[in-house]
PDB file of C-alpha atoms in Angstrom:
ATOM      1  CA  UNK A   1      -8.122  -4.614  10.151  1.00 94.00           C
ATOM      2  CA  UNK A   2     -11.504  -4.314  11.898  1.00 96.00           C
ATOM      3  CA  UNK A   3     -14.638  -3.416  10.003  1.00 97.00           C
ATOM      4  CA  UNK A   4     -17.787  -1.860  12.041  1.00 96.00           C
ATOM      5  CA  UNK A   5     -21.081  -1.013  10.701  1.00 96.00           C
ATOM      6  CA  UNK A   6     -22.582   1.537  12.266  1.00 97.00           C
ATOM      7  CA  UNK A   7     -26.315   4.112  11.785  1.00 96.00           C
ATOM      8  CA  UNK A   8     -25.193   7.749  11.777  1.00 95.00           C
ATOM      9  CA  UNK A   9     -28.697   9.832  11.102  1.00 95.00           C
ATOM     10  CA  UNK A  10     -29.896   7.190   8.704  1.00 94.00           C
ATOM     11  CA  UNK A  11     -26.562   6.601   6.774  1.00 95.00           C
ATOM     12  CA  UNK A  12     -24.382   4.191   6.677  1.00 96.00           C
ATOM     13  CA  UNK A  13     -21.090   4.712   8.337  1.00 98.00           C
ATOM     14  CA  UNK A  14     -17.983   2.118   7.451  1.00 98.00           C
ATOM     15  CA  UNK A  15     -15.652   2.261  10.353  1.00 98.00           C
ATOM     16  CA  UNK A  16     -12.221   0.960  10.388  1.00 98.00           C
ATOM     17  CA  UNK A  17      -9.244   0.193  12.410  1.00 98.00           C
ATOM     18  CA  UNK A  18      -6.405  -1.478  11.726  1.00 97.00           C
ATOM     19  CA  UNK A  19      -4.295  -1.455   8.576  1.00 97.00           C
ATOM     20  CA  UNK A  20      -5.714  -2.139   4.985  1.00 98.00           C
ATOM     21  CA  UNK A  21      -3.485  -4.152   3.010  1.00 97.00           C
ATOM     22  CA  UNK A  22      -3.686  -6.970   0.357  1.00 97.00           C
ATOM     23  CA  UNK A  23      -4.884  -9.486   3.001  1.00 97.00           C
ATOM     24  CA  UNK A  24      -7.582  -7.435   4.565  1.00 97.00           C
ATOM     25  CA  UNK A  25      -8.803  -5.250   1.489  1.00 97.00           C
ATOM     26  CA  UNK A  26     -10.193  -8.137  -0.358  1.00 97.00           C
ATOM     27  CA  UNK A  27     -12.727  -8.422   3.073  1.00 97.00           C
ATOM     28  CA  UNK A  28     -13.586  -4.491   2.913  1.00 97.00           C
ATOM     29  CA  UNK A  29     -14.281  -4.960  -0.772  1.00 97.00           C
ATOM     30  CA  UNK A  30     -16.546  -7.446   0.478  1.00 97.00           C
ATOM     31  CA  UNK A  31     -18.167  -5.407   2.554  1.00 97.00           C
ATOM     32  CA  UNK A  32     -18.227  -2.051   0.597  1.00 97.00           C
ATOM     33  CA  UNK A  33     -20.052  -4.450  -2.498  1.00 97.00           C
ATOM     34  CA  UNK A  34     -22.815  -5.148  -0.574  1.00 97.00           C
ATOM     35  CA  UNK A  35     -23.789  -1.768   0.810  1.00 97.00           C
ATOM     36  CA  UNK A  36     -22.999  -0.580  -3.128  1.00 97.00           C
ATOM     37  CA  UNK A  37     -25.146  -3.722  -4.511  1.00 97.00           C
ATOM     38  CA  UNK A  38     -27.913  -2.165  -2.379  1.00 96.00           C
ATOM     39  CA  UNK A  39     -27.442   0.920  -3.841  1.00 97.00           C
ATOM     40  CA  UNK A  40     -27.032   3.444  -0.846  1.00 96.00           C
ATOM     41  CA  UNK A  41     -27.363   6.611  -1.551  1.00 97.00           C
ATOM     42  CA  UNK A  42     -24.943   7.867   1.024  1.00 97.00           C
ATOM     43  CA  UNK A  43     -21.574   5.415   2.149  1.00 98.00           C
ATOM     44  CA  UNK A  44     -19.258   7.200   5.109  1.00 98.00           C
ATOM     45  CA  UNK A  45     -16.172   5.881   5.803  1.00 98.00           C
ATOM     46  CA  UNK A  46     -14.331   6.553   9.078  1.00 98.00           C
ATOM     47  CA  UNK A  47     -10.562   5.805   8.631  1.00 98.00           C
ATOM     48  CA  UNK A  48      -9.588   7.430  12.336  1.00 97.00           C
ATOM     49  CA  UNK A  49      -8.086   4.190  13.409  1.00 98.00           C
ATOM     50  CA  UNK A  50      -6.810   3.356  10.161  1.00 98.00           C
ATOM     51  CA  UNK A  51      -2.714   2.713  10.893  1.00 97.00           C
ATOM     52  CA  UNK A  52      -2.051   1.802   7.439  1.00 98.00           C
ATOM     53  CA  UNK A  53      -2.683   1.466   3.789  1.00 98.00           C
ATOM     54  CA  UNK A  54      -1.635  -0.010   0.775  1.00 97.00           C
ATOM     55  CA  UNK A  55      -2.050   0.723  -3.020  1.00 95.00           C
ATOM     56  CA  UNK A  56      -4.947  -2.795  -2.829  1.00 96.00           C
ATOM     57  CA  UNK A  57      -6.775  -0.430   0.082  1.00 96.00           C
ATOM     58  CA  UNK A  58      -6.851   2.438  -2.189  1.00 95.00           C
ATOM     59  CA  UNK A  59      -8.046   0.699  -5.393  1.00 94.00           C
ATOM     60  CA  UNK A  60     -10.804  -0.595  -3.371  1.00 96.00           C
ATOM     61  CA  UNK A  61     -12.034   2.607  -2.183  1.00 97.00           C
ATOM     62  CA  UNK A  62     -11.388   3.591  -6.119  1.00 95.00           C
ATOM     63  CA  UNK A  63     -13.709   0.520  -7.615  1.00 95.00           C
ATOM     64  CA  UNK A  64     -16.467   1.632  -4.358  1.00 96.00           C
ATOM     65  CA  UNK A  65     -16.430   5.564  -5.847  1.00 96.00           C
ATOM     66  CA  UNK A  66     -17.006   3.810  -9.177  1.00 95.00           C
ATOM     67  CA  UNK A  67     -19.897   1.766  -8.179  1.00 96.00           C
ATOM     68  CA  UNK A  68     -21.420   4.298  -6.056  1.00 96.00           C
ATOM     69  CA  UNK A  69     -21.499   7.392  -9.089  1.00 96.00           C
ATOM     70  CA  UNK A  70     -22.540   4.907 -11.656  1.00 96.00           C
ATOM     71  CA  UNK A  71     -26.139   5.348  -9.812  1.00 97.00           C
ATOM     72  CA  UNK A  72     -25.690   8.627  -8.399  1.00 97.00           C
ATOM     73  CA  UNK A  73     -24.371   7.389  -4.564  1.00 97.00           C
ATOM     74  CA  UNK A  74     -22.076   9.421  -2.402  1.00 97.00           C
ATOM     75  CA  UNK A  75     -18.743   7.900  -1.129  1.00 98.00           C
ATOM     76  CA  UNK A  76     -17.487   9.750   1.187  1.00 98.00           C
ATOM     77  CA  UNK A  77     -14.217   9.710   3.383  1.00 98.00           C
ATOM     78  CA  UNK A  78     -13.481  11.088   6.955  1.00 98.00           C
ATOM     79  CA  UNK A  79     -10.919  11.749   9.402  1.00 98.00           C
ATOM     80  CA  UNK A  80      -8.248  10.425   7.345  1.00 98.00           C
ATOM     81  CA  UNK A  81      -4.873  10.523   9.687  1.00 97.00           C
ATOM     82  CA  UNK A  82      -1.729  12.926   8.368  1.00 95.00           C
ATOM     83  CA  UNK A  83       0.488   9.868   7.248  1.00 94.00           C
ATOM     84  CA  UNK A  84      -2.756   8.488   5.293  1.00 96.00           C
ATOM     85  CA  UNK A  85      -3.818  11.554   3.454  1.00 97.00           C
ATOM     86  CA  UNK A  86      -0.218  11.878   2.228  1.00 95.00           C
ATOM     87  CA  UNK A  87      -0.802   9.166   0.098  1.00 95.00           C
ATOM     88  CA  UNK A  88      -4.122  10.000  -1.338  1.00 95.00           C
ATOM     89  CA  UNK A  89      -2.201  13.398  -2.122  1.00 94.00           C
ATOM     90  CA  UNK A  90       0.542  11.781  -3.686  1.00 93.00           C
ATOM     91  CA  UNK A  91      -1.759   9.858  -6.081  1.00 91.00           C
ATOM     92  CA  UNK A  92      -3.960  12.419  -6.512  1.00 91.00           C
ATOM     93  CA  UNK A  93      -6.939  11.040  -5.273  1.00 92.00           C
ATOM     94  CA  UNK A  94      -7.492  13.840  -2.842  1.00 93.00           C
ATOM     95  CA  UNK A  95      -9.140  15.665  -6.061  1.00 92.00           C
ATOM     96  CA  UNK A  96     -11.284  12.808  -6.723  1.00 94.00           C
ATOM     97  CA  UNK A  97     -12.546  11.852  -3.462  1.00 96.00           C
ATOM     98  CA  UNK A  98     -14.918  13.863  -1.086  1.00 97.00           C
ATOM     99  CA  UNK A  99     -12.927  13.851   2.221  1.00 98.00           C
ATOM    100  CA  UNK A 100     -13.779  15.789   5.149  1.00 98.00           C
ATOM    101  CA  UNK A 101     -12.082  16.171   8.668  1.00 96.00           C
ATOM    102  CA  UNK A 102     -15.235  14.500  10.853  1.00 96.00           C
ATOM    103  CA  UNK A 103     -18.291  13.191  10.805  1.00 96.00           C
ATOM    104  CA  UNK A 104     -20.929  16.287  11.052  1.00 95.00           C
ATOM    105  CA  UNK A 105     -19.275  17.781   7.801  1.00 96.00           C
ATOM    106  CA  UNK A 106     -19.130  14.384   6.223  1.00 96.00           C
ATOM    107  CA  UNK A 107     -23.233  14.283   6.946  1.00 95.00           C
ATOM    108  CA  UNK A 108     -24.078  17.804   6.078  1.00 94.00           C
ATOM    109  CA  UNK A 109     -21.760  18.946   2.695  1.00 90.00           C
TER     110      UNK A 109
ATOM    111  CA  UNK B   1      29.329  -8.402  11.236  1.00 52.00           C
ATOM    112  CA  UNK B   2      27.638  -6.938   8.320  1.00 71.00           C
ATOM    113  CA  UNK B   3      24.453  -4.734   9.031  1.00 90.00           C
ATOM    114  CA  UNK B   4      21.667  -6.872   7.377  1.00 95.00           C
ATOM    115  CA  UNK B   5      19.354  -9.025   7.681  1.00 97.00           C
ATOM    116  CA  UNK B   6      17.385 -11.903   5.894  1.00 98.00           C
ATOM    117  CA  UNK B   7      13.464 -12.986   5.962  1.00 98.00           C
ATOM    118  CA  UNK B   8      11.865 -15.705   4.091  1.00 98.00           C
ATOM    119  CA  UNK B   9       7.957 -15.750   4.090  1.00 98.00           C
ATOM    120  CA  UNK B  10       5.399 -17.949   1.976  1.00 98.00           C
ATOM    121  CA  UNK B  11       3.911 -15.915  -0.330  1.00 98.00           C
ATOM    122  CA  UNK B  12       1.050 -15.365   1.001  1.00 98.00           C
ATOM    123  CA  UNK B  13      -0.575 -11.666   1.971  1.00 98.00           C
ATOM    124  CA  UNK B  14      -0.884 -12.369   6.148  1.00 97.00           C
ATOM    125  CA  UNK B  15       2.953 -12.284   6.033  1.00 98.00           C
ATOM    126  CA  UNK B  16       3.425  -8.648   4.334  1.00 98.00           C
ATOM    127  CA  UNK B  17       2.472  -7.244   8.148  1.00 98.00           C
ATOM    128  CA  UNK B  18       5.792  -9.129   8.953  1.00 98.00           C
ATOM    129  CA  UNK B  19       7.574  -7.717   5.789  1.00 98.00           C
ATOM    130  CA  UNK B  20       6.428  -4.246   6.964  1.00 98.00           C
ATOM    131  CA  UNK B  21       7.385  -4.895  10.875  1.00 98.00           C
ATOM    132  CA  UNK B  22      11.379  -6.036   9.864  1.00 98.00           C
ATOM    133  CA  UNK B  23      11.188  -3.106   7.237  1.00 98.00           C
ATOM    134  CA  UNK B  24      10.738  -0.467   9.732  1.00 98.00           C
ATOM    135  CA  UNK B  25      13.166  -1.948  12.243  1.00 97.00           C
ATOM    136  CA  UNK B  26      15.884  -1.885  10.080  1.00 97.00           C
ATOM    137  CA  UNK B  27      15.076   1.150   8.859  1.00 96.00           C
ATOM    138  CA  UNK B  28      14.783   2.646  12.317  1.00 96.00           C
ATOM    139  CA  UNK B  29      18.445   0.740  12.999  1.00 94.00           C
ATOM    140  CA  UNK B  30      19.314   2.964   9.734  1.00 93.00           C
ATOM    141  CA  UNK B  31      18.780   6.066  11.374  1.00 93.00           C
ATOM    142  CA  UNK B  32      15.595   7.300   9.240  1.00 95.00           C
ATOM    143  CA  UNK B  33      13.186   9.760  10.235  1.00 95.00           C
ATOM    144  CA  UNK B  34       9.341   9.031  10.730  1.00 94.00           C
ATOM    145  CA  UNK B  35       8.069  10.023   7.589  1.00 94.00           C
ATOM    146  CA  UNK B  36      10.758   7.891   5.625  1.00 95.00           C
ATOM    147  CA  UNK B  37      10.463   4.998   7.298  1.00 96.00           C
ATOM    148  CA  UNK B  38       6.625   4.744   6.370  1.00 96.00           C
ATOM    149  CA  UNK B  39       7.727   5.757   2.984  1.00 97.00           C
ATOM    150  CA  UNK B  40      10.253   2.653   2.952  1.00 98.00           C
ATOM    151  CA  UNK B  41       7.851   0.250   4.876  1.00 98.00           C
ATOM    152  CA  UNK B  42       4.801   0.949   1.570  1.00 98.00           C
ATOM    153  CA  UNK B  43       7.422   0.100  -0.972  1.00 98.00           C
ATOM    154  CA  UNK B  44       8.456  -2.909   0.360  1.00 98.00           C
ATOM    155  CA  UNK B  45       5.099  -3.836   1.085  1.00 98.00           C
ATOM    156  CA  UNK B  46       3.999  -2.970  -2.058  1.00 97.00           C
ATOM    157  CA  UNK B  47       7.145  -4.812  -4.259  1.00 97.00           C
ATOM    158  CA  UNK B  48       6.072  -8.255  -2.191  1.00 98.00           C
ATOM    159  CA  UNK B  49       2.059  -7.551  -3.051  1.00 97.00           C
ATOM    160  CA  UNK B  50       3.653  -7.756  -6.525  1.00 95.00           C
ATOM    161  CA  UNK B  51       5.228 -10.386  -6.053  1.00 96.00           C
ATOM    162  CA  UNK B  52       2.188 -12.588  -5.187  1.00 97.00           C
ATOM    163  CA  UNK B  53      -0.006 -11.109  -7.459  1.00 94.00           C
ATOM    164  CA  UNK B  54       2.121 -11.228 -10.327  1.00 93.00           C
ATOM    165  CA  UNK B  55       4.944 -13.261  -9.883  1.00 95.00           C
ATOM    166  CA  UNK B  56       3.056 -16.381  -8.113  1.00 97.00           C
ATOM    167  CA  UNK B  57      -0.410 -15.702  -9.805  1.00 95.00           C
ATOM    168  CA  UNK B  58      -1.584 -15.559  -6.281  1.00 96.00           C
ATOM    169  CA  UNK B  59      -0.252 -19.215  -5.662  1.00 97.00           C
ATOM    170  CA  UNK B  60       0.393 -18.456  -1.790  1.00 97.00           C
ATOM    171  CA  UNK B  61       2.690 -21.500  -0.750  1.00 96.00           C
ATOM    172  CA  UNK B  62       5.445 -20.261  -2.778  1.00 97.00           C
ATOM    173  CA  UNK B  63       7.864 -18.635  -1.103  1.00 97.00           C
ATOM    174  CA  UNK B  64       9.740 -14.879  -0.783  1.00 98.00           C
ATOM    175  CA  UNK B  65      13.146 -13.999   0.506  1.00 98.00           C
ATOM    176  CA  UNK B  66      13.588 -10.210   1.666  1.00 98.00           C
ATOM    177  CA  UNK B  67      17.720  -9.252   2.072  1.00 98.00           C
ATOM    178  CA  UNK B  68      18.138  -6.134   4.018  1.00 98.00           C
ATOM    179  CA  UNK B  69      21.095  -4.010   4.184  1.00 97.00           C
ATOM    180  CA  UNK B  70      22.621  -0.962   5.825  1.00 96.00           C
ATOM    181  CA  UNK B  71      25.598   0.271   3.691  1.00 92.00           C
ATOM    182  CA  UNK B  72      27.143   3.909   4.637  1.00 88.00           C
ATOM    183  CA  UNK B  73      25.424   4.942   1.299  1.00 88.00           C
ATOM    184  CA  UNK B  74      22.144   3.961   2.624  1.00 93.00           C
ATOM    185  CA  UNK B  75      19.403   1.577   2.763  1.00 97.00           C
ATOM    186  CA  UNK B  76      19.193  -1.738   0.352  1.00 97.00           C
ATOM    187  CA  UNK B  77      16.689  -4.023  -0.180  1.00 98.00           C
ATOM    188  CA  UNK B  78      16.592  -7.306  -2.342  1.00 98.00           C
ATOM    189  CA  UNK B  79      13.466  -9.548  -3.096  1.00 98.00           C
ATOM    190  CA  UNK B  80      13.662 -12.587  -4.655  1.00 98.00           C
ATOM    191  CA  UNK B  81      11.194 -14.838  -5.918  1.00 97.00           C
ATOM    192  CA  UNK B  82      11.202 -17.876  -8.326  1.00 96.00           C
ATOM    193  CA  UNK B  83       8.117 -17.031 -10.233  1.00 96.00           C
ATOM    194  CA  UNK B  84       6.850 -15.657 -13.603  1.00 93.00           C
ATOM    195  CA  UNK B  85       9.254 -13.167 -14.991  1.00 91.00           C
ATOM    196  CA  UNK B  86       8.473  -9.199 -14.307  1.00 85.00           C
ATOM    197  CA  UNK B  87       7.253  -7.343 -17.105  1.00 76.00           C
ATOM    198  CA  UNK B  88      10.000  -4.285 -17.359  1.00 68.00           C
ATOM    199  CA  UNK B  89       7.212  -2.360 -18.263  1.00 67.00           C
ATOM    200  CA  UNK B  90       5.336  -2.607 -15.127  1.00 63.00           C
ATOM    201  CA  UNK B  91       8.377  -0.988 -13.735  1.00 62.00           C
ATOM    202  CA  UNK B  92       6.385   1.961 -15.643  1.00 65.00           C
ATOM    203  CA  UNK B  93       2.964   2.182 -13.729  1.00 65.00           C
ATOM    204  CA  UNK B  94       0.458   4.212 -14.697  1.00 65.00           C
ATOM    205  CA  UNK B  95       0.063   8.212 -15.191  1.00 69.00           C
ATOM    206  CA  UNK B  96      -1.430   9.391 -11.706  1.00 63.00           C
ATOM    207  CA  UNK B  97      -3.886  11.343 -13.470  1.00 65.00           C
ATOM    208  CA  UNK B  98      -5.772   8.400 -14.837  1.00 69.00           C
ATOM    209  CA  UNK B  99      -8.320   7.210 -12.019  1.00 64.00           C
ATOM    210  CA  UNK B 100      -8.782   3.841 -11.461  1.00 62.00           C
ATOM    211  CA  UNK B 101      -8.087   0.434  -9.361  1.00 59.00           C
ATOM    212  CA  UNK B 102      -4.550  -0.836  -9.801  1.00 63.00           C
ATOM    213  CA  UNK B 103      -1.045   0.905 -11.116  1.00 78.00           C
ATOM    214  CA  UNK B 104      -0.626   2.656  -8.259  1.00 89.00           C
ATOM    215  CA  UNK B 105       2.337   0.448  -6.434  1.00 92.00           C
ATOM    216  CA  UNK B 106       5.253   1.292  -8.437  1.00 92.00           C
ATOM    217  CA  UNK B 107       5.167   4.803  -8.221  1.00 93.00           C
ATOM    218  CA  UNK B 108       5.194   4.185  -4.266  1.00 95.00           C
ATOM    219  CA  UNK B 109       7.780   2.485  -4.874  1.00 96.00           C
ATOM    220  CA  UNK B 110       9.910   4.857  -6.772  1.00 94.00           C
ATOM    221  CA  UNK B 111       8.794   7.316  -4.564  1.00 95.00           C
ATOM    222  CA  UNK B 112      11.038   5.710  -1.600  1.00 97.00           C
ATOM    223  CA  UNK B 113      13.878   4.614  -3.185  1.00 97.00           C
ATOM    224  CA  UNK B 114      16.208   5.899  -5.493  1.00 96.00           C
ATOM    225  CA  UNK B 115      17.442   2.781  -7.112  1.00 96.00           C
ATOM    226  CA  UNK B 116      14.532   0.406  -8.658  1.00 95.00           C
ATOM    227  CA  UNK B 117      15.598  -2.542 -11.065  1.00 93.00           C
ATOM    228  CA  UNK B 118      15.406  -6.331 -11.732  1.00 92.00           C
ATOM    229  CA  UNK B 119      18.920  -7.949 -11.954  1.00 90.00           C
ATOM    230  CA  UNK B 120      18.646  -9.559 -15.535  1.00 86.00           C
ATOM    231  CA  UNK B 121      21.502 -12.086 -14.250  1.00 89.00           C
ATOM    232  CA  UNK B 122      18.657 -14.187 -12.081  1.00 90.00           C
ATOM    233  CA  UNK B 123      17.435 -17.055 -14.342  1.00 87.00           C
ATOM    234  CA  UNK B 124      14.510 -18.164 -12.777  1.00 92.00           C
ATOM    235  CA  UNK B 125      12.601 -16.093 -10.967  1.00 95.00           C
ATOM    236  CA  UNK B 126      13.196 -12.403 -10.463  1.00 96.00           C
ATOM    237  CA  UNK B 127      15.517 -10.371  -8.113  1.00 97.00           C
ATOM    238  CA  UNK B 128      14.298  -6.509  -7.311  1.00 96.00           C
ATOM    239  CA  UNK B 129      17.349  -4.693  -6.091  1.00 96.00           C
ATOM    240  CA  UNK B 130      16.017  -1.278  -4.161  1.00 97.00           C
ATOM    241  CA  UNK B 131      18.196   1.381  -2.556  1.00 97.00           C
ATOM    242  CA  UNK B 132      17.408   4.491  -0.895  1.00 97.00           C
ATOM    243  CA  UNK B 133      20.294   6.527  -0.477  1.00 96.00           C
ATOM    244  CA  UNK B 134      21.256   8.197   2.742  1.00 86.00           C
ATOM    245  CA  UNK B 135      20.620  11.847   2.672  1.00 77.00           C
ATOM    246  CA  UNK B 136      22.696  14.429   4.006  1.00 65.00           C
ATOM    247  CA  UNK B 137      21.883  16.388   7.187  1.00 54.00           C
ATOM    248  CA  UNK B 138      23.176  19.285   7.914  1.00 47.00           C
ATOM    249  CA  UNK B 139      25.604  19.726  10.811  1.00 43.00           C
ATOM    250  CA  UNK B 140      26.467  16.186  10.819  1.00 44.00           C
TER     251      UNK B 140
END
C-alpha cells in the first residue's frame, strides 16, 4: 500500500494505492491519527487505486470516523472501486460513512 | 495426483499477500468466477489475520500451514496453527448493525464458505476446516 498526502482546495486529501491489509493498516492508522490529533475539520480519502481490503482496513477507517465526529470533523470517502464498496455494503458501513463517487462532490456535499 | 496444494508461512502479516496470491490461483484452477474468488481470497485472508492476532498474540515467528483442496464438491481449505485455542464463540462475530473497529472477519468468512469449524480432534493448536461448495450452473 502507498499513502500520498495531497492539498485539494485547502483540505486534506488521503490517497491510496495498493491493498490495505493487517500489515499495511497499522501504517494508515498512523497516518490518519495524526491528521485526526490535529483535529481537521475536513479528511478525504481517495481509495481509486485501492486493489484490496481487509476487515483491519475497515476498522481503521471505523476508529478515524470515530475520532473525527467526537470534535465535529468530516471523514469522508471517494471513488471507492465496485469490488470495494461491496464490502462496505455487506457490513453496512455504506449507511455510516459519507462516500461519494469523486472528488468535486466529496469537496462540495 | 490429488488437486491441492500446501503453504507454510511465519506468522507474520507481510505473508497474508502470499496467502491471498495461492488462494486465488487455486481458486481460479477451481473454476470460480471473479466475484467468488475475491470472496474466497478475504476469508482466507481474514482466518490467517486471526490467526496471528489471536492465536499467536501477534508473536510473528510462529508459523501457519494453509492445505488447499479441489474436491468435485468444491473448494476446501485447512489452517493450522499451534497456538492459543479459538474461542468457539468468536466463530459468532458481532451483529453488523453495531458500529465499531473489530468483529467484522468472521462474517466474511461465513460469507464465502459454507462450511466453517475448528476440528476439536487437534490437541495443540487449532485446525479451521473451510469449504465452499461448488454451485451448480446451468447447462453444464
Amino acid at each position: 500500500m502507498e499513502i500520498e498526502i495531497v492539498d485539494y482546495k485547502g483540505a486534506n486529501v488521503v490517497v491510496l494505492s495498493g491493498d490495505i491489509d493487517m500489515y499495511s493498516s497499522p501504517i494508515l492508522r498512523k497516518q490518519l491519527m495524526l491528521l485526526i490529533d490535529k483535529k481537521v475539520p475536513l479528511l478525504l480519502i481517495d481509495f481509486k487505486a485501492v486493489s484490496y481490503i481487509d476487515s483491519s482496513g475497515i476498522a481503521t477507517f471505523v476508529e478515524g470516523l470515530k475520532g473525527m465526529m467526537s470534535y465535529g470533523g468530516r471523514l469522508k470517502l471517494l471513488g471507492i472501486p465496485e469490488g470495494i464498496m461491496e464490502i462496505f455494503n455487506f457490513s453496512k458501513l455504506d449507511r455510516v460513512f459519507e462516500i461519494y463517487g469523486n472528488i468535486d462532490d466529496a469537496f462540495n456535499n | 495426483m490429488k488437486d491441492s496444494a500446501v503453504i507454510i508461512i511465519p506468522s507474520h502479516p507481510r505473508y497474508l499477500s502470499v496467502v491471498r496470491a495461492v488462494t486465488v490461483r487455486m481458486g481460479e484452477l477451481c473454476g470460480m468466477a471473479d466475484a467468488e474468488l475475491e470472496d474466497v481470497k478475504l476469508a482466507v485472508d481474514e482466518a490467517c489475520s486471526n490467526v496471528i492476532k489471536y492465536a499467536y498474540g501477534g508473536n510473528t515467528d510462529k508459523r501457519i500451514v494453509v492445505r488447499f483442496k479441489i474436491t468435485q464438491k468444491g473448494f476446501e481449505v485447512v489452517i493450522e496453527d499451534s497456538g492459543l485455542k479459538a474461542d468457539i464463540d468468536s466463530l459468532k462475530g458481532r451483529s453488523l448493525s453495531d458500529v465499531r473497529p473489530g468483529g467484522l472477519g468472521i462474517h466474511l468468512i461465513r460469507r464465502a464458505f459454507d462450511v466453517v469449524d475448528f476440528d476439536d480432534k487437534k490437541k495443540r493448536g487449532n485446525r479451521l476446516r473451510l469449504i465452499r461448495y461448488m454451485k451448480e450452473k446451468n447447462g453444464d
